[in-house]
Amino acid sequence: MTTFTSGTVITSEWLNTTDIAINRETVDVLSYGADPTGVVTSTADFNEANATGKQVIIPPGIWKLDTDTNVGTWKVLPGATFTGTGILRGN
């Protein structure tokens, strides 16, 4: 955890370094081709993201799953909705 005091100047270099560190630990299902409209099933895309072993970020959207999908560690962001016959399981 980073603590800032009054007068701290946040540089773009610090932000880029922080962003890189966060991105090393997480993956976004959109990066694996998941369809946020719910028209096309995203089951395979969720499975690919999970195979990385990183925390899977599920952003807002309508996510269609056609089979039960296991995701090790995930974070569902507000606005994410699931549809289809599959169930998302995980930590």
mmCIF file of N, CA and C in Angstrom:
data_model
loop_
_atom_site.group_PDB
_atom_site.id
_atom_site.type_symbol
_atom_site.label_atom_id
_atom_site.label_comp_id
_atom_site.label_asym_id
_atom_site.label_seq_id
_atom_site.Cartn_x
_atom_site.Cartn_y
_atom_site.Cartn_z
ATOM 1 N N MET A 1 0.844 -1.175 0.000
ATOM 2 C CA MET A 1 0.000 0.000 0.000
ATOM 3 C C MET A 1 0.887 1.235 0.000
ATOM 4 N N THR A 2 0.520 2.176 -0.831
ATOM 5 C CA THR A 2 1.265 3.424 -0.925
ATOM 6 C C THR A 2 0.515 4.509 -0.170
ATOM 7 N N THR A 3 1.233 5.286 0.620
ATOM 8 C CA THR A 3 0.635 6.394 1.354
ATOM 9 C C THR A 3 1.220 7.689 0.826
ATOM 10 N N PHE A 4 0.353 8.641 0.544
ATOM 11 C CA PHE A 4 0.798 9.935 0.058
ATOM 12 C C PHE A 4 0.512 10.992 1.115
ATOM 13 N N THR A 5 1.433 11.922 1.272
ATOM 14 C CA THR A 5 1.238 13.036 2.187
ATOM 15 C C THR A 5 0.928 14.281 1.375
ATOM 16 N N SER A 6 0.449 15.292 2.059
ATOM 17 C CA SER A 6 0.131 16.551 1.397
ATOM 18 C C SER A 6 1.357 17.065 0.647
ATOM 19 N N GLY A 7 1.159 17.478 -0.593
ATOM 20 C CA GLY A 7 2.244 18.016 -1.391
ATOM 21 C C GLY A 7 2.965 16.980 -2.245
ATOM 22 N N THR A 8 2.582 15.699 -2.115
ATOM 23 C CA THR A 8 3.213 14.653 -2.919
ATOM 24 C C THR A 8 2.877 14.868 -4.388
ATOM 25 N N VAL A 9 3.877 14.765 -5.232
ATOM 26 C CA VAL A 9 3.679 14.895 -6.671
ATOM 27 C C VAL A 9 3.760 13.500 -7.282
ATOM 28 N N ILE A 10 2.695 13.118 -7.968
ATOM 29 C CA ILE A 10 2.659 11.815 -8.629
ATOM 30 C C ILE A 10 3.179 12.007 -10.050
ATOM 31 N N THR A 11 4.228 11.304 -10.397
ATOM 32 C CA THR A 11 4.803 11.437 -11.738
ATOM 33 C C THR A 11 4.243 10.363 -12.662
ATOM 34 N N SER A 12 4.310 10.625 -13.948
ATOM 35 C CA SER A 12 3.849 9.635 -14.915
ATOM 36 C C SER A 12 4.727 8.383 -14.851
ATOM 37 N N GLU A 13 5.994 8.548 -14.504
ATOM 38 C CA GLU A 13 6.895 7.394 -14.367
ATOM 39 C C GLU A 13 6.407 6.469 -13.255
ATOM 40 N N TRP A 14 6.014 7.044 -12.121
ATOM 41 C CA TRP A 14 5.497 6.238 -11.007
ATOM 42 C C TRP A 14 4.213 5.525 -11.413
ATOM 43 N N LEU A 15 3.303 6.255 -12.088
ATOM 44 C CA LEU A 15 2.045 5.644 -12.525
ATOM 45 C C LEU A 15 2.297 4.488 -13.484
ATOM 46 N N ASN A 16 3.204 4.672 -14.432
ATOM 47 C CA ASN A 16 3.512 3.609 -15.385
ATOM 48 C C ASN A 16 4.102 2.403 -14.677
ATOM 49 N N THR A 17 4.975 2.616 -13.716
ATOM 50 C CA THR A 17 5.578 1.519 -12.958
ATOM 51 C C THR A 17 4.513 0.772 -12.173
ATOM 52 N N THR A 18 3.614 1.505 -11.539
ATOM 53 C CA THR A 18 2.530 0.889 -10.763
ATOM 54 C C THR A 18 1.608 0.100 -11.672
ATOM 55 N N ASP A 19 1.246 0.679 -12.825
ATOM 56 C CA ASP A 19 0.363 0.012 -13.768
ATOM 57 C C ASP A 19 0.983 -1.284 -14.274
ATOM 58 N N ILE A 20 2.263 -1.268 -14.558
ATOM 59 C CA ILE A 20 2.959 -2.471 -15.026
ATOM 60 C C ILE A 20 2.928 -3.545 -13.946
ATOM 61 N N ALA A 21 3.158 -3.167 -12.693
ATOM 62 C CA ALA A 21 3.151 -4.142 -11.592
ATOM 63 C C ALA A 21 1.769 -4.756 -11.429
ATOM 64 N N ILE A 22 0.723 -3.946 -11.516
ATOM 65 C CA ILE A 22 -0.641 -4.467 -11.391
ATOM 66 C C ILE A 22 -0.949 -5.397 -12.551
ATOM 67 N N ASN A 23 -0.563 -5.007 -13.760
ATOM 68 C CA ASN A 23 -0.867 -5.817 -14.936
ATOM 69 C C ASN A 23 -0.116 -7.145 -14.954
ATOM 70 N N ARG A 24 0.977 -7.252 -14.213
ATOM 71 C CA ARG A 24 1.691 -8.523 -14.127
ATOM 72 C C ARG A 24 0.908 -9.530 -13.298
ATOM 73 N N GLU A 25 0.036 -9.043 -12.427
ATOM 74 C CA GLU A 25 -0.679 -9.905 -11.494
ATOM 75 C C GLU A 25 -2.110 -10.195 -11.917
ATOM 76 N N THR A 26 -2.629 -9.489 -12.917
ATOM 77 C CA THR A 26 -4.016 -9.658 -13.343
ATOM 78 C C THR A 26 -4.120 -9.786 -14.859
ATOM 79 N N VAL A 27 -5.225 -10.371 -15.297
ATOM 80 C CA VAL A 27 -5.563 -10.401 -16.721
ATOM 81 C C VAL A 27 -7.033 -10.033 -16.862
ATOM 82 N N ASP A 28 -7.374 -9.449 -17.967
ATOM 83 C CA ASP A 28 -8.730 -9.015 -18.256
ATOM 84 C C ASP A 28 -9.297 -9.951 -19.326
ATOM 85 N N VAL A 29 -10.521 -10.435 -19.130
ATOM 86 C CA VAL A 29 -11.094 -11.365 -20.109
ATOM 87 C C VAL A 29 -11.220 -10.746 -21.495
ATOM 88 N N LEU A 30 -11.314 -9.431 -21.575
ATOM 89 C CA LEU A 30 -11.377 -8.773 -22.882
ATOM 90 C C LEU A 30 -10.106 -9.016 -23.689
ATOM 91 N N SER A 31 -8.980 -9.143 -23.001
ATOM 92 C CA SER A 31 -7.710 -9.396 -23.680
ATOM 93 C C SER A 31 -7.670 -10.764 -24.346
ATOM 94 N N TYR A 32 -8.593 -11.614 -23.978
ATOM 95 C CA TYR A 32 -8.644 -12.971 -24.546
ATOM 96 C C TYR A 32 -9.810 -13.139 -25.501
ATOM 97 N N GLY A 33 -10.424 -12.018 -25.896
ATOM 98 C CA GLY A 33 -11.462 -12.045 -26.913
ATOM 99 C C GLY A 33 -12.874 -12.229 -26.400
ATOM 100 N N ALA A 34 -13.088 -12.143 -25.090
ATOM 101 C CA ALA A 34 -14.436 -12.305 -24.542
ATOM 102 C C ALA A 34 -15.361 -11.217 -25.088
ATOM 103 N N ASP A 35 -16.606 -11.595 -25.363
ATOM 104 C CA ASP A 35 -17.594 -10.694 -25.947
ATOM 105 C C ASP A 35 -18.443 -10.057 -24.846
ATOM 106 N N PRO A 36 -18.289 -8.752 -24.603
ATOM 107 C CA PRO A 36 -19.027 -8.095 -23.527
ATOM 108 C C PRO A 36 -20.483 -7.783 -23.860
ATOM 109 N N THR A 37 -20.949 -8.189 -25.053
ATOM 110 C CA THR A 37 -22.341 -7.911 -25.439
ATOM 111 C C THR A 37 -23.267 -9.073 -25.122
ATOM 112 N N GLY A 38 -22.711 -10.249 -24.821
ATOM 113 C CA GLY A 38 -23.531 -11.414 -24.527
ATOM 114 C C GLY A 38 -24.067 -12.120 -25.752
ATOM 115 N N VAL A 39 -23.668 -11.681 -26.936
ATOM 116 C CA VAL A 39 -24.139 -12.312 -28.175
ATOM 117 C C VAL A 39 -23.410 -13.631 -28.418
ATOM 118 N N VAL A 40 -22.093 -13.614 -28.214
ATOM 119 C CA VAL A 40 -21.254 -14.787 -28.438
ATOM 120 C C VAL A 40 -20.786 -15.330 -27.099
ATOM 121 N N THR A 41 -20.752 -16.654 -26.969
ATOM 122 C CA THR A 41 -20.278 -17.231 -25.712
ATOM 123 C C THR A 41 -18.818 -16.868 -25.453
ATOM 124 N N SER A 42 -18.500 -16.627 -24.187
ATOM 125 C CA SER A 42 -17.142 -16.245 -23.791
ATOM 126 C C SER A 42 -16.465 -17.321 -22.945
ATOM 127 N N THR A 43 -17.036 -18.515 -22.901
ATOM 128 C CA THR A 43 -16.513 -19.584 -22.055
ATOM 129 C C THR A 43 -15.040 -19.868 -22.340
ATOM 130 N N ALA A 44 -14.680 -20.069 -23.592
ATOM 131 C CA ALA A 44 -13.291 -20.391 -23.944
ATOM 132 C C ALA A 44 -12.349 -19.245 -23.568
ATOM 133 N N ASP A 45 -12.811 -18.019 -23.729
ATOM 134 C CA ASP A 45 -11.998 -16.847 -23.398
ATOM 135 C C ASP A 45 -11.749 -16.752 -21.895
ATOM 136 N N PHE A 46 -12.771 -17.053 -21.091
ATOM 137 C CA PHE A 46 -12.613 -17.078 -19.637
ATOM 138 C C PHE A 46 -11.614 -18.167 -19.252
ATOM 139 N N ASN A 47 -11.718 -19.329 -19.897
ATOM 140 C CA ASN A 47 -10.796 -20.435 -19.601
ATOM 141 C C ASN A 47 -9.353 -20.074 -19.958
ATOM 142 N N GLU A 48 -9.162 -19.391 -21.083
ATOM 143 C CA GLU A 48 -7.809 -18.965 -21.475
ATOM 144 C C GLU A 48 -7.231 -17.980 -20.465
ATOM 145 N N ALA A 49 -8.041 -17.028 -20.029
ATOM 146 C CA ALA A 49 -7.582 -16.060 -19.032
ATOM 147 C C ALA A 49 -7.219 -16.772 -17.733
ATOM 148 N N ASN A 50 -8.027 -17.736 -17.333
ATOM 149 C CA ASN A 50 -7.772 -18.489 -16.109
ATOM 150 C C ASN A 50 -6.484 -19.300 -16.202
ATOM 151 N N ALA A 51 -6.162 -19.796 -17.384
ATOM 152 C CA ALA A 51 -4.969 -20.633 -17.572
ATOM 153 C C ALA A 51 -3.669 -19.877 -17.274
ATOM 154 N N THR A 52 -3.721 -18.550 -17.222
ATOM 155 C CA THR A 52 -2.521 -17.772 -16.922
ATOM 156 C C THR A 52 -2.119 -17.900 -15.452
ATOM 157 N N GLY A 53 -3.060 -18.300 -14.596
ATOM 158 C CA GLY A 53 -2.782 -18.406 -13.170
ATOM 159 C C GLY A 53 -2.851 -17.072 -12.441
ATOM 160 N N LYS A 54 -3.226 -16.019 -13.148
ATOM 161 C CA LYS A 54 -3.326 -14.691 -12.549
ATOM 162 C C LYS A 54 -4.775 -14.415 -12.136
ATOM 163 N N GLN A 55 -4.971 -13.329 -11.371
ATOM 164 C CA GLN A 55 -6.330 -12.922 -11.030
ATOM 165 C C GLN A 55 -7.019 -12.481 -12.315
ATOM 166 N N VAL A 56 -8.232 -12.973 -12.543
ATOM 167 C CA VAL A 56 -8.988 -12.655 -13.751
ATOM 168 C C VAL A 56 -9.951 -11.510 -13.437
ATOM 169 N N ILE A 57 -9.826 -10.427 -14.198
ATOM 170 C CA ILE A 57 -10.709 -9.271 -14.049
ATOM 171 C C ILE A 57 -11.857 -9.428 -15.040
ATOM 172 N N ILE A 58 -13.088 -9.303 -14.520
ATOM 173 C CA ILE A 58 -14.285 -9.393 -15.354
ATOM 174 C C ILE A 58 -14.946 -8.018 -15.321
ATOM 175 N N PRO A 59 -14.762 -7.236 -16.400
ATOM 176 C CA PRO A 59 -15.291 -5.869 -16.421
ATOM 177 C C PRO A 59 -16.798 -5.843 -16.676
ATOM 178 N N PRO A 60 -17.403 -4.650 -16.611
ATOM 179 C CA PRO A 60 -18.827 -4.539 -16.905
ATOM 180 C C PRO A 60 -19.145 -5.085 -18.296
ATOM 181 N N GLY A 61 -20.261 -5.734 -18.422
ATOM 182 C CA GLY A 61 -20.704 -6.289 -19.695
ATOM 183 C C GLY A 61 -21.667 -7.426 -19.444
ATOM 184 N N ILE A 62 -22.165 -7.997 -20.509
ATOM 185 C CA ILE A 62 -23.027 -9.176 -20.434
ATOM 186 C C ILE A 62 -22.179 -10.344 -20.911
ATOM 187 N N TRP A 63 -21.911 -11.282 -20.015
ATOM 188 C CA TRP A 63 -20.996 -12.381 -20.300
ATOM 189 C C TRP A 63 -21.782 -13.679 -20.437
ATOM 190 N N LYS A 64 -21.752 -14.243 -21.634
ATOM 191 C CA LYS A 64 -22.468 -15.486 -21.914
ATOM 192 C C LYS A 64 -21.528 -16.672 -21.713
ATOM 193 N N LEU A 65 -21.916 -17.578 -20.823
ATOM 194 C CA LEU A 65 -21.153 -18.797 -20.566
ATOM 195 C C LEU A 65 -22.043 -19.984 -20.910
ATOM 196 N N ASP A 66 -21.543 -20.892 -21.772
ATOM 197 C CA ASP A 66 -22.373 -22.020 -22.184
ATOM 198 C C ASP A 66 -22.081 -23.308 -21.424
ATOM 199 N N THR A 67 -21.012 -23.317 -20.639
ATOM 200 C CA THR A 67 -20.714 -24.456 -19.761
ATOM 201 C C THR A 67 -20.168 -23.889 -18.454
ATOM 202 N N ASP A 68 -20.184 -24.708 -17.406
ATOM 203 C CA ASP A 68 -19.628 -24.262 -16.136
ATOM 204 C C ASP A 68 -18.154 -23.914 -16.344
ATOM 205 N N THR A 69 -17.729 -22.811 -15.767
ATOM 206 C CA THR A 69 -16.380 -22.295 -15.954
ATOM 207 C C THR A 69 -15.736 -22.062 -14.603
ATOM 208 N N ASN A 70 -14.568 -22.635 -14.408
ATOM 209 C CA ASN A 70 -13.827 -22.451 -13.172
ATOM 210 C C ASN A 70 -12.761 -21.394 -13.380
ATOM 211 N N VAL A 71 -12.781 -20.375 -12.543
ATOM 212 C CA VAL A 71 -11.766 -19.325 -12.577
ATOM 213 C C VAL A 71 -11.153 -19.294 -11.192
ATOM 214 N N GLY A 72 -9.833 -19.519 -11.109
ATOM 215 C CA GLY A 72 -9.144 -19.597 -9.824
ATOM 216 C C GLY A 72 -9.426 -18.409 -8.921
ATOM 217 N N THR A 73 -8.916 -17.258 -9.278
ATOM 218 C CA THR A 73 -9.154 -16.039 -8.510
ATOM 219 C C THR A 73 -9.663 -14.993 -9.480
ATOM 220 N N TRP A 74 -10.775 -14.395 -9.167
ATOM 221 C CA TRP A 74 -11.351 -13.425 -10.074
ATOM 222 C C TRP A 74 -11.913 -12.242 -9.324
ATOM 223 N N LYS A 75 -12.095 -11.147 -10.059
ATOM 224 C CA LYS A 75 -12.709 -9.953 -9.520
ATOM 225 C C LYS A 75 -13.752 -9.499 -10.533
ATOM 226 N N VAL A 76 -15.008 -9.536 -10.105
ATOM 227 C CA VAL A 76 -16.103 -9.100 -10.962
ATOM 228 C C VAL A 76 -16.366 -7.626 -10.658
ATOM 229 N N LEU A 77 -16.247 -6.788 -11.675
ATOM 230 C CA LEU A 77 -16.470 -5.360 -11.496
ATOM 231 C C LEU A 77 -17.964 -5.042 -11.593
ATOM 232 N N PRO A 78 -18.400 -3.962 -10.949
ATOM 233 C CA PRO A 78 -19.810 -3.576 -11.018
ATOM 234 C C PRO A 78 -20.268 -3.436 -12.459
ATOM 235 N N GLY A 79 -21.460 -3.925 -12.733
ATOM 236 C CA GLY A 79 -22.018 -3.840 -14.080
ATOM 237 C C GLY A 79 -21.835 -5.105 -14.896
ATOM 238 N N ALA A 80 -21.178 -6.109 -14.334
ATOM 239 C CA ALA A 80 -21.018 -7.385 -15.035
ATOM 240 C C ALA A 80 -22.255 -8.251 -14.783
ATOM 241 N N THR A 81 -22.801 -8.817 -15.859
ATOM 242 C CA THR A 81 -23.980 -9.668 -15.789
ATOM 243 C C THR A 81 -23.667 -10.957 -16.529
ATOM 244 N N PHE A 82 -24.156 -12.076 -16.002
ATOM 245 C CA PHE A 82 -23.900 -13.366 -16.629
ATOM 246 C C PHE A 82 -25.191 -13.942 -17.188
ATOM 247 N N THR A 83 -25.066 -14.569 -18.356
ATOM 248 C CA THR A 83 -26.199 -15.179 -19.024
ATOM 249 C C THR A 83 -25.748 -16.518 -19.591
ATOM 250 N N GLY A 84 -26.676 -17.319 -20.066
ATOM 251 C CA GLY A 84 -26.343 -18.626 -20.632
ATOM 252 C C GLY A 84 -26.560 -19.729 -19.613
ATOM 253 N N THR A 85 -26.194 -20.947 -20.005
ATOM 254 C CA THR A 85 -26.440 -22.111 -19.168
ATOM 255 C C THR A 85 -25.292 -22.425 -18.214
ATOM 256 N N GLY A 86 -24.151 -21.765 -18.364
ATOM 257 C CA GLY A 86 -22.985 -22.046 -17.542
ATOM 258 C C GLY A 86 -22.986 -21.261 -16.236
ATOM 259 N N ILE A 87 -22.215 -21.759 -15.296
ATOM 260 C CA ILE A 87 -22.042 -21.113 -13.998
ATOM 261 C C ILE A 87 -20.571 -20.755 -13.831
ATOM 262 N N LEU A 88 -20.296 -19.554 -13.341
ATOM 263 C CA LEU A 88 -18.920 -19.144 -13.048
ATOM 264 C C LEU A 88 -18.591 -19.569 -11.623
ATOM 265 N N ARG A 89 -17.541 -20.353 -11.480
ATOM 266 C CA ARG A 89 -17.121 -20.826 -10.159
ATOM 267 C C ARG A 89 -15.677 -20.381 -9.921
ATOM 268 N N GLY A 90 -15.350 -20.113 -8.681
ATOM 269 C CA GLY A 90 -13.987 -19.712 -8.351
ATOM 270 C C GLY A 90 -13.913 -19.124 -6.973
ATOM 271 N N ASN A 91 -12.770 -18.481 -6.705
ATOM 272 C CA ASN A 91 -12.527 -17.878 -5.392
ATOM 273 C C ASN A 91 -12.958 -16.427 -5.396
#
